[in-house]
Short mmCIF file of C-alpha atoms in Angstrom, two decimals:
data_model
loop_
_atom_site.label_atom_id
_atom_site.label_comp_id
_atom_site.label_asym_id
_atom_site.label_seq_id
_atom_site.Cartn_x
_atom_site.Cartn_y
_atom_site.Cartn_z
CA UNK D 465 46.21 -32.62 -26.41
CA UNK D 466 43.85 -33.36 -23.53
CA UNK D 467 40.33 -34.37 -24.45
CA UNK D 468 37.77 -33.81 -21.71
CA UNK D 469 34.60 -35.77 -21.07
CA UNK D 470 32.37 -33.56 -18.97
CA UNK D 471 30.13 -35.51 -16.59
CA UNK D 472 27.04 -33.37 -16.28
CA UNK D 473 24.63 -33.82 -13.35
CA UNK D 474 21.48 -31.79 -13.94
CA UNK D 475 17.85 -31.63 -12.89
CA UNK D 476 16.37 -28.35 -14.16
CA UNK D 477 16.18 -25.85 -17.04
CA UNK D 478 16.57 -28.24 -20.00
CA UNK D 479 17.17 -25.40 -22.47
CA UNK D 480 20.13 -24.20 -20.38
CA UNK D 481 21.49 -27.78 -20.32
CA UNK D 482 21.27 -27.91 -24.12
CA UNK D 483 23.18 -24.64 -24.44
CA UNK D 484 25.75 -25.82 -21.91
CA UNK D 485 26.34 -29.12 -23.73
CA UNK D 486 26.62 -27.40 -27.12
CA UNK D 487 29.16 -24.96 -25.68
CA UNK D 488 31.28 -27.71 -24.12
CA UNK D 489 31.27 -29.89 -27.23
CA UNK D 490 31.89 -26.83 -29.39
CA UNK D 491 35.53 -26.96 -28.33
CA UNK D 492 35.86 -30.60 -29.43
CA UNK D 493 35.20 -32.18 -26.03
CA UNK D 494 32.55 -34.67 -24.90
CA UNK D 495 29.53 -34.51 -22.60
CA UNK D 496 27.80 -37.32 -20.70
CA UNK D 497 24.50 -36.29 -19.13
CA UNK D 498 22.59 -37.62 -16.13
CA UNK D 499 19.11 -36.10 -15.82
CA UNK D 500 17.76 -36.57 -12.29
CA UNK D 501 15.12 -39.27 -12.03
CA UNK D 502 13.05 -36.96 -9.84
CA UNK D 503 12.99 -34.25 -12.52
CA UNK D 504 10.27 -34.00 -15.15
CA UNK D 505 10.44 -36.55 -17.93
CA UNK D 506 9.41 -33.81 -20.36
CA UNK D 507 12.63 -31.99 -19.59
CA UNK D 508 14.65 -35.12 -20.29
CA UNK D 509 12.84 -35.60 -23.61
CA UNK D 510 13.51 -31.95 -24.46
CA UNK D 511 17.27 -32.37 -23.86
CA UNK D 512 17.50 -35.59 -25.86
CA UNK D 513 15.66 -34.03 -28.78
CA UNK D 514 17.71 -30.83 -28.64
CA UNK D 515 21.03 -32.72 -28.65
CA UNK D 516 20.06 -35.63 -30.89
CA UNK D 517 22.33 -34.45 -33.70
CA UNK D 518 25.38 -33.97 -31.48
CA UNK D 519 27.62 -37.04 -31.69
CA UNK D 520 29.74 -35.87 -28.75
CA UNK D 521 26.84 -36.15 -26.29
CA UNK D 522 25.59 -39.34 -24.63
CA UNK D 523 23.12 -40.05 -21.82
CA UNK D 524 23.12 -42.45 -18.90
CA UNK D 525 21.19 -45.67 -19.30
CA UNK D 526 19.48 -45.12 -15.94
CA UNK D 527 18.15 -41.99 -14.29
CA UNK D 528 18.81 -42.13 -10.55
CA UNK D 529 16.37 -40.34 -8.25
CA UNK D 530 18.73 -38.03 -6.39
CA UNK D 531 18.37 -36.48 -2.96
CA UNK D 532 20.67 -33.93 -1.37
CA UNK D 533 23.05 -35.61 1.07
CA UNK D 534 22.14 -39.10 -0.10
CA UNK D 535 24.22 -41.87 -1.69
CA UNK D 536 22.01 -41.43 -4.76
CA UNK D 537 24.30 -38.57 -5.80
CA UNK D 538 27.27 -40.95 -5.79
CA UNK D 539 25.19 -43.48 -7.75
CA UNK D 540 24.35 -40.86 -10.37
CA UNK D 541 28.00 -39.88 -10.64
CA UNK D 542 29.07 -43.51 -11.06
CA UNK D 543 26.37 -44.02 -13.66
CA UNK D 544 27.46 -41.07 -15.77
CA UNK D 545 31.14 -41.97 -15.27
CA UNK D 546 30.63 -45.51 -16.60
CA UNK D 547 28.88 -44.41 -19.79
CA UNK D 548 31.52 -41.72 -20.38
CA UNK D 549 34.45 -44.13 -19.90
CA UNK D 550 32.87 -46.63 -22.30
CA UNK D 551 31.42 -44.14 -24.75
CA UNK D 552 34.36 -41.76 -25.14
CA UNK D 553 37.54 -43.84 -25.60
CA UNK D 554 39.46 -40.76 -26.72
CA UNK D 555 38.75 -38.84 -23.51
CA UNK D 556 41.85 -38.37 -21.37
CA UNK D 557 40.16 -36.51 -18.48
CA UNK D 558 36.74 -36.66 -16.85
CA UNK D 559 35.43 -33.43 -15.34
CA UNK D 560 32.38 -33.50 -13.04
CA UNK D 561 30.01 -30.53 -13.47
CA UNK D 562 26.49 -29.45 -12.58
CA UNK D 563 24.02 -27.48 -14.62
CA UNK D 564 24.94 -24.41 -12.56
CA UNK D 565 28.63 -24.53 -13.64
CA UNK D 566 30.20 -22.39 -16.34
CA UNK D 567 33.77 -22.09 -17.66
CA UNK D 568 35.82 -19.10 -16.56
CA UNK D 569 38.77 -19.77 -18.87
CA UNK D 570 38.99 -20.43 -22.63
CA UNK D 571 38.85 -24.10 -23.69
CA UNK D 572 42.35 -23.90 -25.18
CA UNK D 573 43.69 -22.75 -21.81
CA UNK D 574 41.90 -25.64 -20.06
CA UNK D 575 43.40 -28.19 -22.47
CA UNK D 576 46.88 -26.75 -22.11
CA UNK D 577 46.54 -26.70 -18.34
CA UNK D 578 45.64 -30.40 -18.17
CA UNK D 579 48.41 -31.28 -20.62
CA UNK D 580 50.99 -29.63 -18.37
CA UNK D 581 51.12 -32.49 -15.86
CA UNK D 582 49.93 -35.98 -15.02
CA UNK D 583 47.69 -35.10 -12.10
CA UNK D 584 44.22 -35.58 -10.67
CA UNK D 585 42.44 -32.56 -9.21
CA UNK D 586 40.30 -33.50 -6.25
CA UNK D 587 40.12 -32.17 -2.71
CA UNK D 588 41.18 -34.90 -0.29
CA UNK D 589 41.74 -33.99 3.34
CA UNK D 590 41.75 -36.04 6.51
CA UNK D 591 38.10 -36.53 7.42
CA UNK D 592 38.46 -36.23 11.18
CA UNK D 593 41.30 -33.76 11.74
CA UNK D 594 41.28 -31.32 8.82
CA UNK D 595 38.37 -29.20 10.00
CA UNK D 596 36.96 -29.19 6.46
CA UNK D 597 33.43 -29.51 7.85
CA UNK D 598 32.66 -26.14 9.41
CA UNK D 599 29.30 -26.81 11.08
CA UNK D 600 27.08 -29.74 11.92
CA UNK D 601 27.85 -33.43 12.25
CA UNK D 602 31.30 -34.85 11.52
CA UNK D 603 31.89 -38.47 12.55
CA UNK D 604 28.13 -39.05 12.86
CA UNK D 605 27.93 -38.87 9.07
CA UNK D 606 29.91 -42.12 8.90
CA UNK D 607 29.66 -44.15 12.08
CA UNK D 608 25.84 -44.25 12.16
CA UNK D 609 23.50 -45.61 9.50
CA UNK D 610 21.24 -43.12 7.74
CA UNK D 611 18.00 -44.39 6.25
CA UNK D 612 16.02 -41.14 5.72
CA UNK D 613 16.80 -37.72 4.30
CA UNK D 614 17.50 -35.03 6.91
CA UNK D 615 15.86 -32.33 4.81
CA UNK D 616 12.59 -34.22 4.34
CA UNK D 617 12.38 -36.02 7.70
CA UNK D 618 14.41 -33.93 10.12
CA UNK D 619 12.90 -35.21 13.36
CA UNK D 620 13.17 -38.87 12.35
CA UNK D 621 16.70 -38.38 10.99
CA UNK D 622 18.05 -37.14 14.32
CA UNK D 623 15.91 -39.53 16.36
CA UNK D 624 17.50 -42.47 14.55
CA UNK D 625 20.99 -41.12 15.25
CA UNK D 626 20.17 -40.75 18.92
CA UNK D 627 18.73 -44.26 19.06
CA UNK D 628 21.89 -45.73 17.54
CA UNK D 629 24.04 -43.72 19.95
CA UNK D 630 22.13 -45.03 22.98
CA UNK D 631 22.18 -48.62 21.73
CA UNK D 632 25.89 -48.48 20.93
CA UNK D 633 25.38 -49.24 17.24
CA UNK D 634 28.47 -47.41 16.08
CA UNK D 635 29.79 -49.13 12.95
CA UNK D 636 33.36 -49.71 11.82
CA UNK D 637 34.91 -47.93 8.84
CA UNK D 638 35.68 -49.95 5.68
CA UNK D 639 38.74 -52.14 6.03
CA UNK D 640 41.99 -50.54 4.93
CA UNK D 641 40.56 -47.09 4.17
CA UNK D 642 41.51 -43.80 5.81
CA UNK D 643 38.51 -41.54 5.32
CA UNK D 644 39.05 -38.38 3.34
CA UNK D 645 36.78 -35.42 2.55
CA UNK D 646 36.57 -32.58 0.06
CA UNK D 647 34.56 -30.87 -2.63
CA UNK D 648 32.17 -32.96 -4.70
CA UNK D 649 33.52 -31.44 -7.92
CA UNK D 650 36.66 -33.01 -9.40
CA UNK D 651 38.64 -33.67 -12.57
CA UNK D 652 40.22 -37.15 -12.87
CA UNK D 653 42.41 -38.79 -15.49
CA UNK D 654 41.09 -41.80 -17.36
CA UNK D 655 43.32 -44.29 -15.56
CA UNK D 656 42.22 -42.91 -12.18
CA UNK D 657 38.52 -43.12 -12.89
CA UNK D 658 38.91 -46.62 -14.34
CA UNK D 659 40.77 -47.63 -11.17
CA UNK D 660 37.92 -46.29 -9.02
CA UNK D 661 35.31 -48.21 -11.01
CA UNK D 662 37.37 -51.40 -10.82
CA UNK D 663 37.91 -50.99 -7.07
CA UNK D 664 34.23 -50.68 -6.19
CA UNK D 665 33.50 -53.72 -8.37
CA UNK D 666 35.91 -55.69 -6.16
CA UNK D 667 35.04 -54.08 -2.81
CA UNK D 668 31.27 -54.13 -2.66
CA UNK D 669 31.50 -53.60 1.08
CA UNK D 670 32.72 -50.06 0.40
CA UNK D 671 29.62 -49.21 -1.64
CA UNK D 672 27.41 -50.76 1.07
CA UNK D 673 29.12 -48.63 3.72
CA UNK D 674 28.73 -45.37 1.84
CA UNK D 675 25.14 -46.22 0.90
CA UNK D 676 24.12 -45.59 4.54
CA UNK D 677 26.44 -42.64 5.22
CA UNK D 678 25.39 -39.00 5.11
CA UNK D 679 26.62 -36.63 2.32
CA UNK D 680 28.89 -39.33 0.81
CA UNK D 681 29.51 -37.28 -2.36
CA UNK D 682 32.04 -35.34 -0.26
CA UNK D 683 33.94 -38.44 0.87
CA UNK D 684 33.44 -41.37 -1.56
CA UNK D 685 35.70 -40.40 -4.48
CA UNK D 686 37.93 -38.32 -2.21
CA UNK D 687 38.76 -41.42 -0.14
CA UNK D 688 39.19 -43.88 -3.02
CA UNK D 689 41.40 -41.65 -5.17
CA UNK D 690 43.67 -41.06 -2.16
CA UNK D 691 44.25 -44.82 -1.86
CA UNK D 692 44.53 -45.62 -5.58
CA UNK D 693 46.80 -42.87 -6.89
CA UNK D 694 50.36 -41.89 -5.88
CA UNK D 695 50.15 -38.89 -3.57
CA UNK D 696 52.40 -36.72 -5.76
CA UNK D 697 49.89 -37.07 -8.59
CA UNK D 698 47.00 -35.64 -6.56
CA UNK D 699 46.40 -31.90 -6.41
CA UNK D 700 44.10 -31.46 -3.42
CA UNK D 701 41.98 -28.71 -4.87
CA UNK D 702 39.08 -28.64 -7.33
CA UNK D 703 39.41 -26.92 -10.70
CA UNK D 704 35.91 -25.53 -10.14
CA UNK D 705 35.78 -22.29 -8.17
CA UNK D 706 33.11 -22.34 -5.50
CA UNK D 707 32.66 -20.54 -2.22
CA UNK D 708 30.64 -21.69 0.76
CA UNK D 709 29.24 -19.61 3.57
CA UNK D 710 29.92 -20.52 7.20
CA UNK D 711 26.55 -22.31 7.10
CA UNK D 712 27.57 -24.58 4.21
CA UNK D 713 25.54 -22.78 1.53
CA UNK D 714 27.24 -22.13 -1.84
CA UNK D 715 27.49 -18.55 -3.02
CA UNK D 716 25.90 -17.61 -6.36
CA UNK D 717 27.53 -15.44 -9.01
CA UNK D 718 25.76 -12.78 -11.03
CA UNK D 719 26.23 -10.59 -14.09
CA UNK D 720 28.63 -8.21 -12.35
CA UNK D 721 31.01 -11.03 -11.34
CA UNK D 722 32.55 -11.58 -14.80
CA UNK D 723 35.94 -9.96 -14.16
CA UNK D 724 36.05 -11.36 -10.64
CA UNK D 725 35.56 -14.93 -11.89
CA UNK D 726 38.09 -14.65 -14.70
CA UNK D 727 40.75 -13.67 -12.17
CA UNK D 728 40.38 -16.91 -10.20
CA UNK D 729 42.88 -19.75 -10.60
CA UNK D 730 40.25 -22.25 -11.75
CA UNK D 731 38.76 -23.51 -15.00
CA UNK D 732 35.05 -23.44 -14.06
CA UNK D 733 32.85 -21.72 -11.48
CA UNK D 734 29.79 -22.79 -9.52
CA UNK D 735 27.07 -21.61 -8.90
CA UNK D 736 26.10 -19.26 -11.71
CA UNK D 737 22.74 -17.69 -10.89
CA UNK D 738 19.88 -18.81 -13.18
CA UNK D 739 19.09 -15.13 -13.73
CA UNK D 740 22.62 -14.20 -14.80
CA UNK D 741 21.91 -14.53 -18.53
CA UNK D 742 24.48 -11.92 -19.51
CA UNK D 743 27.20 -13.61 -17.46
CA UNK D 744 26.42 -17.00 -19.01
CA UNK D 745 26.59 -15.55 -22.53
CA UNK D 746 29.91 -13.82 -21.86
CA UNK D 747 31.46 -16.95 -20.33
CA UNK D 748 30.27 -19.12 -23.23
CA UNK D 749 31.87 -16.69 -25.68
CA UNK D 750 35.07 -16.73 -23.64
CA UNK D 751 35.22 -20.55 -23.59
CA UNK D 752 35.08 -20.84 -27.37
CA UNK D 753 37.44 -17.94 -28.06
CA UNK D 754 40.99 -18.43 -29.32
CA UNK D 755 42.39 -15.89 -26.86
CA UNK D 756 44.40 -17.79 -24.27
CA UNK D 757 45.61 -14.68 -22.43
CA UNK D 758 44.83 -15.30 -18.77
CA UNK D 759 45.46 -12.98 -15.85
CA UNK D 760 45.05 -14.77 -12.53
CA UNK D 761 45.09 -13.27 -9.05
CA UNK D 762 43.29 -16.09 -7.26
CA UNK D 763 42.09 -14.05 -4.31
CA UNK D 764 38.44 -15.10 -4.67
CA UNK D 765 37.81 -16.89 -1.39
CA UNK D 766 39.69 -14.28 0.63
CA UNK D 767 37.68 -11.49 -1.01
CA UNK D 768 34.41 -13.32 -0.44
CA UNK D 769 35.26 -13.94 3.21
CA UNK D 770 36.25 -10.32 3.75
CA UNK D 771 33.12 -8.93 2.09
CA UNK D 772 30.93 -11.39 3.97
CA UNK D 773 32.28 -10.08 7.27
CA UNK D 774 31.81 -6.51 6.09
CA UNK D 775 28.27 -7.29 5.03
CA UNK D 776 27.40 -8.62 8.46
CA UNK D 777 28.31 -5.24 9.94
CA UNK D 778 26.47 -3.36 7.21
CA UNK D 779 29.61 -2.04 5.52
CA UNK D 780 29.85 -4.01 2.29
CA UNK D 781 30.28 -1.32 -0.37
CA UNK D 782 28.50 1.08 2.00
CA UNK D 783 25.13 0.69 3.76
CA UNK D 784 23.05 -2.44 3.38
CA UNK D 785 20.74 -2.17 0.41
CA UNK D 786 17.67 -1.92 2.60
CA UNK D 787 19.31 0.90 4.54
CA UNK D 788 20.04 2.76 1.32
CA UNK D 789 16.45 2.25 0.24
CA UNK D 790 15.34 3.50 3.66
CA UNK D 791 16.60 7.00 2.91
CA UNK D 792 14.70 9.74 1.16
CA UNK D 793 17.71 10.51 -1.02
CA UNK D 794 20.07 13.42 -1.40
CA UNK D 795 18.99 16.36 -3.54
CA UNK D 796 15.29 16.09 -2.70
CA UNK D 797 13.09 18.64 -0.91
CA UNK D 798 10.50 17.42 1.58
CA UNK D 799 8.07 20.16 2.64
CA UNK D 800 6.26 19.32 5.87
CA UNK D 801 3.22 21.31 7.02
CA UNK D 802 2.83 20.98 10.81
CA UNK D 803 -0.64 21.45 12.19
CA UNK D 804 -2.85 19.93 14.87
CA UNK D 805 -5.83 21.26 12.99
CA UNK D 806 -5.93 18.56 10.33
CA UNK D 807 -8.54 20.34 8.25
CA UNK D 808 -6.33 23.43 8.10
CA UNK D 809 -3.22 21.34 7.37
CA UNK D 810 -4.90 19.49 4.49
CA UNK D 811 -6.20 22.74 2.95
CA UNK D 812 -2.82 24.41 3.17
CA UNK D 813 -0.82 21.48 1.78
CA UNK D 814 -3.26 21.13 -1.12
CA UNK D 815 -2.85 24.80 -2.03
CA UNK D 816 0.91 24.60 -1.47
CA UNK D 817 1.08 21.74 -3.96
CA UNK D 818 -0.90 23.70 -6.54
CA UNK D 819 1.21 26.85 -6.19
CA UNK D 820 4.57 25.03 -6.26
CA UNK D 821 3.45 22.49 -8.87
CA UNK D 822 4.51 19.51 -6.73
CA UNK D 823 2.84 16.34 -5.38
CA UNK D 824 1.05 16.95 -2.07
CA UNK D 825 -0.46 14.57 0.46
CA UNK D 826 -2.34 14.94 3.72
CA UNK D 827 -1.57 13.14 6.99
CA UNK D 828 -0.30 9.94 5.37
CA UNK D 829 1.23 8.73 8.67
CA UNK D 830 -2.02 9.22 10.60
CA UNK D 831 -4.82 8.84 8.08
CA UNK D 832 -5.14 5.46 6.36
CA UNK D 833 -7.57 7.09 3.95
CA UNK D 834 -4.88 9.20 2.29
CA UNK D 835 -4.86 8.09 -1.35
CA UNK D 836 -1.31 6.87 -1.94
CA UNK D 837 0.04 5.22 -5.10
CA UNK D 838 0.76 1.50 -5.13
CA UNK D 839 4.03 1.13 -3.21
CA UNK D 840 4.22 -2.65 -3.22
CA UNK D 841 2.06 -3.12 -0.13
CA UNK D 842 4.09 -0.97 2.23
CA UNK D 843 1.33 1.64 2.09
CA UNK D 844 -1.47 -0.68 3.20
CA UNK D 845 -1.28 0.00 6.93
CA UNK D 846 -0.30 2.86 9.20
CA UNK D 847 2.07 0.54 11.08
CA UNK D 848 3.99 -0.20 7.87
CA UNK D 849 4.01 3.44 6.82
CA UNK D 850 5.36 4.51 10.20
CA UNK D 851 7.98 1.76 10.43
CA UNK D 852 9.25 2.34 6.88
CA UNK D 853 8.58 6.06 6.71
CA UNK D 854 11.71 7.05 4.77
CA UNK D 855 11.15 4.24 2.27
CA UNK D 856 7.52 5.30 1.80
CA UNK D 857 8.54 8.87 1.07
CA UNK D 858 11.34 7.75 -1.24
CA UNK D 859 8.94 5.64 -3.28
CA UNK D 860 6.44 8.50 -3.52
CA UNK D 861 9.20 10.73 -4.86
CA UNK D 862 10.13 8.06 -7.40
CA UNK D 863 6.48 7.38 -8.34
CA UNK D 864 5.98 11.02 -9.31
CA UNK D 865 9.46 11.50 -10.75
CA UNK D 866 9.71 14.64 -8.66
CA UNK D 867 12.46 16.01 -6.42
CA UNK D 868 9.93 17.96 -4.31
CA UNK D 869 7.06 16.67 -2.18
CA UNK D 870 4.69 18.28 0.34
CA UNK D 871 2.99 16.38 3.18
CA UNK D 872 1.13 17.09 6.43
CA UNK D 873 2.25 15.90 9.83
CA UNK D 874 0.99 16.36 13.36
CA UNK D 875 3.32 18.17 15.78
CA UNK D 876 2.90 15.23 18.16
CA UNK D 877 5.00 13.16 15.70
CA UNK D 878 8.15 14.85 16.96
CA UNK D 879 10.41 11.78 16.94
CA UNK D 880 9.49 10.89 13.38
CA UNK D 881 9.94 14.48 12.21
CA UNK D 882 13.30 14.74 13.96
CA UNK D 883 14.47 11.58 12.14
CA UNK D 884 13.35 12.97 8.79
CA UNK D 885 15.15 16.25 9.42
CA UNK D 886 18.36 14.23 9.86
CA UNK D 887 17.99 12.80 6.36
CA UNK D 888 20.41 13.78 3.61
CA UNK D 889 17.56 15.46 1.76
CA UNK D 890 16.41 19.01 2.46
CA UNK D 891 13.51 18.98 4.92
CA UNK D 892 11.53 22.19 5.45
CA UNK D 893 9.07 22.59 8.29
CA UNK D 894 6.13 25.02 8.21
CA UNK D 895 4.42 25.24 11.58
CA UNK D 896 0.92 26.75 11.82
CA UNK D 897 1.17 28.57 15.15
CA UNK D 898 -2.44 28.51 16.22
CA UNK D 899 -3.34 30.54 19.31
CA UNK D 900 -3.66 28.58 22.56
CA UNK D 901 -7.17 29.79 23.28
CA UNK D 902 -9.31 27.99 25.88
CA UNK D 903 -11.47 26.65 23.06
CA UNK D 904 -8.44 25.30 21.17
CA UNK D 905 -6.97 23.78 24.31
CA UNK D 906 -10.30 22.15 25.24
CA UNK D 907 -10.57 20.64 21.73
CA UNK D 908 -7.01 19.31 22.07
CA UNK D 909 -7.80 17.80 25.49
CA UNK D 910 -10.82 16.01 24.02
CA UNK D 911 -8.80 14.81 21.01
CA UNK D 912 -6.16 13.34 23.32
CA UNK D 913 -8.76 11.61 25.49
CA UNK D 914 -8.06 13.85 28.50
CA UNK D 915 -11.59 15.26 28.65
CA UNK D 916 -15.06 14.97 27.19
CA UNK D 917 -17.72 17.47 26.30
CA UNK D 918 -19.20 16.94 29.79
CA UNK D 919 -16.00 17.51 31.79
CA UNK D 920 -16.65 20.34 34.28
CA UNK D 921 -14.57 23.49 33.83
CA UNK D 922 -13.06 23.27 37.32
CA UNK D 923 -11.77 19.78 36.69
CA UNK D 924 -10.59 20.75 33.19
CA UNK D 925 -8.61 23.84 34.22
CA UNK D 926 -5.42 22.06 35.40
CA UNK D 927 -5.46 19.91 32.30
CA UNK D 928 -5.67 22.93 30.01
CA UNK D 929 -2.86 24.65 31.92
CA UNK D 930 -0.66 21.58 31.52
CA UNK D 931 -1.50 21.34 27.81
CA UNK D 932 -0.57 24.98 27.31
CA UNK D 933 2.80 24.41 28.97
CA UNK D 934 3.27 21.28 26.86
CA UNK D 935 2.68 23.28 23.68
CA UNK D 936 5.27 25.80 24.74
CA UNK D 937 7.84 23.09 25.40
CA UNK D 938 7.00 21.49 22.06
CA UNK D 939 7.62 24.76 20.24
CA UNK D 940 11.02 24.95 21.88
CA UNK D 941 11.81 21.37 20.83
CA UNK D 942 11.09 22.19 17.20
CA UNK D 943 13.17 25.32 17.32
CA UNK D 944 16.00 23.22 18.81
CA UNK D 945 16.06 20.97 15.70
CA UNK D 946 15.91 24.00 13.39
CA UNK D 947 18.02 23.07 10.38
CA UNK D 948 17.78 26.51 8.84
CA UNK D 949 14.53 25.55 7.16
CA UNK D 950 12.00 26.11 9.96
CA UNK D 951 9.12 28.46 9.27
CA UNK D 952 6.11 29.52 11.30
CA UNK D 953 2.95 31.43 10.41
CA UNK D 954 0.07 32.60 12.57
CA UNK D 955 -3.48 33.54 11.50
CA UNK D 956 -3.05 36.84 13.39
CA UNK D 957 0.04 37.84 11.42
CA UNK D 958 -0.23 40.52 8.67
CA UNK D 959 -0.87 39.14 5.18
CA UNK D 960 2.48 40.47 3.97
CA UNK D 961 4.33 38.51 6.65
CA UNK D 962 2.38 35.35 5.91
CA UNK D 963 3.06 35.76 2.19
CA UNK D 964 6.78 36.27 2.76
CA UNK D 965 7.02 33.18 5.01
CA UNK D 966 5.12 31.00 2.57
CA UNK D 967 7.26 32.20 -0.36
CA UNK D 968 10.45 31.37 1.54
CA UNK D 969 9.09 27.99 2.57
CA UNK D 970 8.19 27.13 -1.03
CA UNK D 971 11.15 28.90 -2.66
CA UNK D 972 8.81 30.74 -5.04
CA UNK D 973 8.22 34.44 -5.78
CA UNK D 974 5.94 36.13 -3.25
CA UNK D 975 3.28 37.06 -5.80
CA UNK D 976 2.57 33.35 -6.40
CA UNK D 977 1.34 32.82 -2.84
CA UNK D 978 -1.00 35.78 -2.70
CA UNK D 979 -4.04 33.69 -3.52
CA UNK D 980 -3.32 31.41 -0.54
CA UNK D 981 -2.93 34.35 1.84
CA UNK D 982 -6.06 36.07 0.64
CA UNK D 983 -8.14 32.91 0.70
CA UNK D 984 -11.03 33.24 3.12
CA UNK D 985 -11.17 29.47 3.57
CA UNK D 986 -7.59 28.82 4.72
CA UNK D 987 -8.12 29.88 8.34
CA UNK D 988 -11.88 29.46 8.24
CA UNK D 989 -11.88 27.28 11.36
#
């Protein structure tokens, strides 16, 4: 039966590395660990102490300081490969993993799979014609010399490429090698890995070439295996399931991906999210189980690509999550008191809240002083409240654990109110139809900056006439968006009519609103 030596490249979360190594050796296999030289020495000491009693675990003699895209990743892989080949003479296969990888099949299935044929599993496609690289540089990775890391010294990295291009410093490819490319993650037989190590000992020019190439971990082993192994013994796919975005970023898998991962035609998956503790536990249990029943559909990359496209148009499983959060929510009642007289509006909404037994707030979209609960910072400015109005209201509902909420709004906020009425929740509007007296119109003109206390009456008259017409048009606009829940009361109306309107607005018996109607302070202004 196949015996696997897992080559583990890791740089973080030493406790997770310990659990991973114990799981892998728990099935009778071996683990060789390279702990990044840039990572904390304390983490390395923690791993060595935690695995000191495990005879199936060994460590590299050197810790290479690794950088993304650098030859140092190839060096680290060679380092861990050498100690594994020497230290585990019974290992028949060598499987490269990272600390973010987890098995998605039982160990017995993995052993049986490798026993089924004499093959190496490594992606190996033509470097220049396959189109494997989706974005960014292609031939520039190889033909120019790279001395700095693009991620740490971006300007200098590209300046050096441009300088070499202008000076004609294009370099030749290694003699006798057709460049290949593919995934960094592979599983090779012992004889193949030994052949690779022997080849680079003979051809030091190959190591020198790749030392100054960019992202060589995707071309070094892929090229050498292609030249050292009969083609019919190479399966040009990794046994580790991974998905990249169009921008070259690997997708992460979470707790709800368990069934999805098990259905893929692979032995391991990368990257498992650090926060997916439940998924890691379930996959570890699966790996050490004796159940070898496997149901494979293998549609993972197609599904990911399809859902990615749907997500870009906001249709992945429905609205984007921020759109869903930007809705008040079905089954909730939002009671809006409309009044230009803010003192009157605040008094009424306060009494409405007391009568109906529901949370009530004043002009939260106009008055920064309204005392709102902590909503994660979204409540700290009027601009944020206005921009994220539905989210603000949703969070207030959730804060109080209530399905009903009363607030005040100014009739001038027509666009905002119209948007709220279109929500899936029930929105009720109660308009305080104050008489358009000259005094009220003059106060409105002053509030809108159209007049001052010293504006002569003759000059003010056309302004007041225009304001009166504007109020009439506004009333018509609100009636036009009437969703069956539009109510209006006037101070001049009989108390019985006011009581009936308030009771309907609040959906409470009429006797419960009598105190509001009879209050001498409600319409005191």
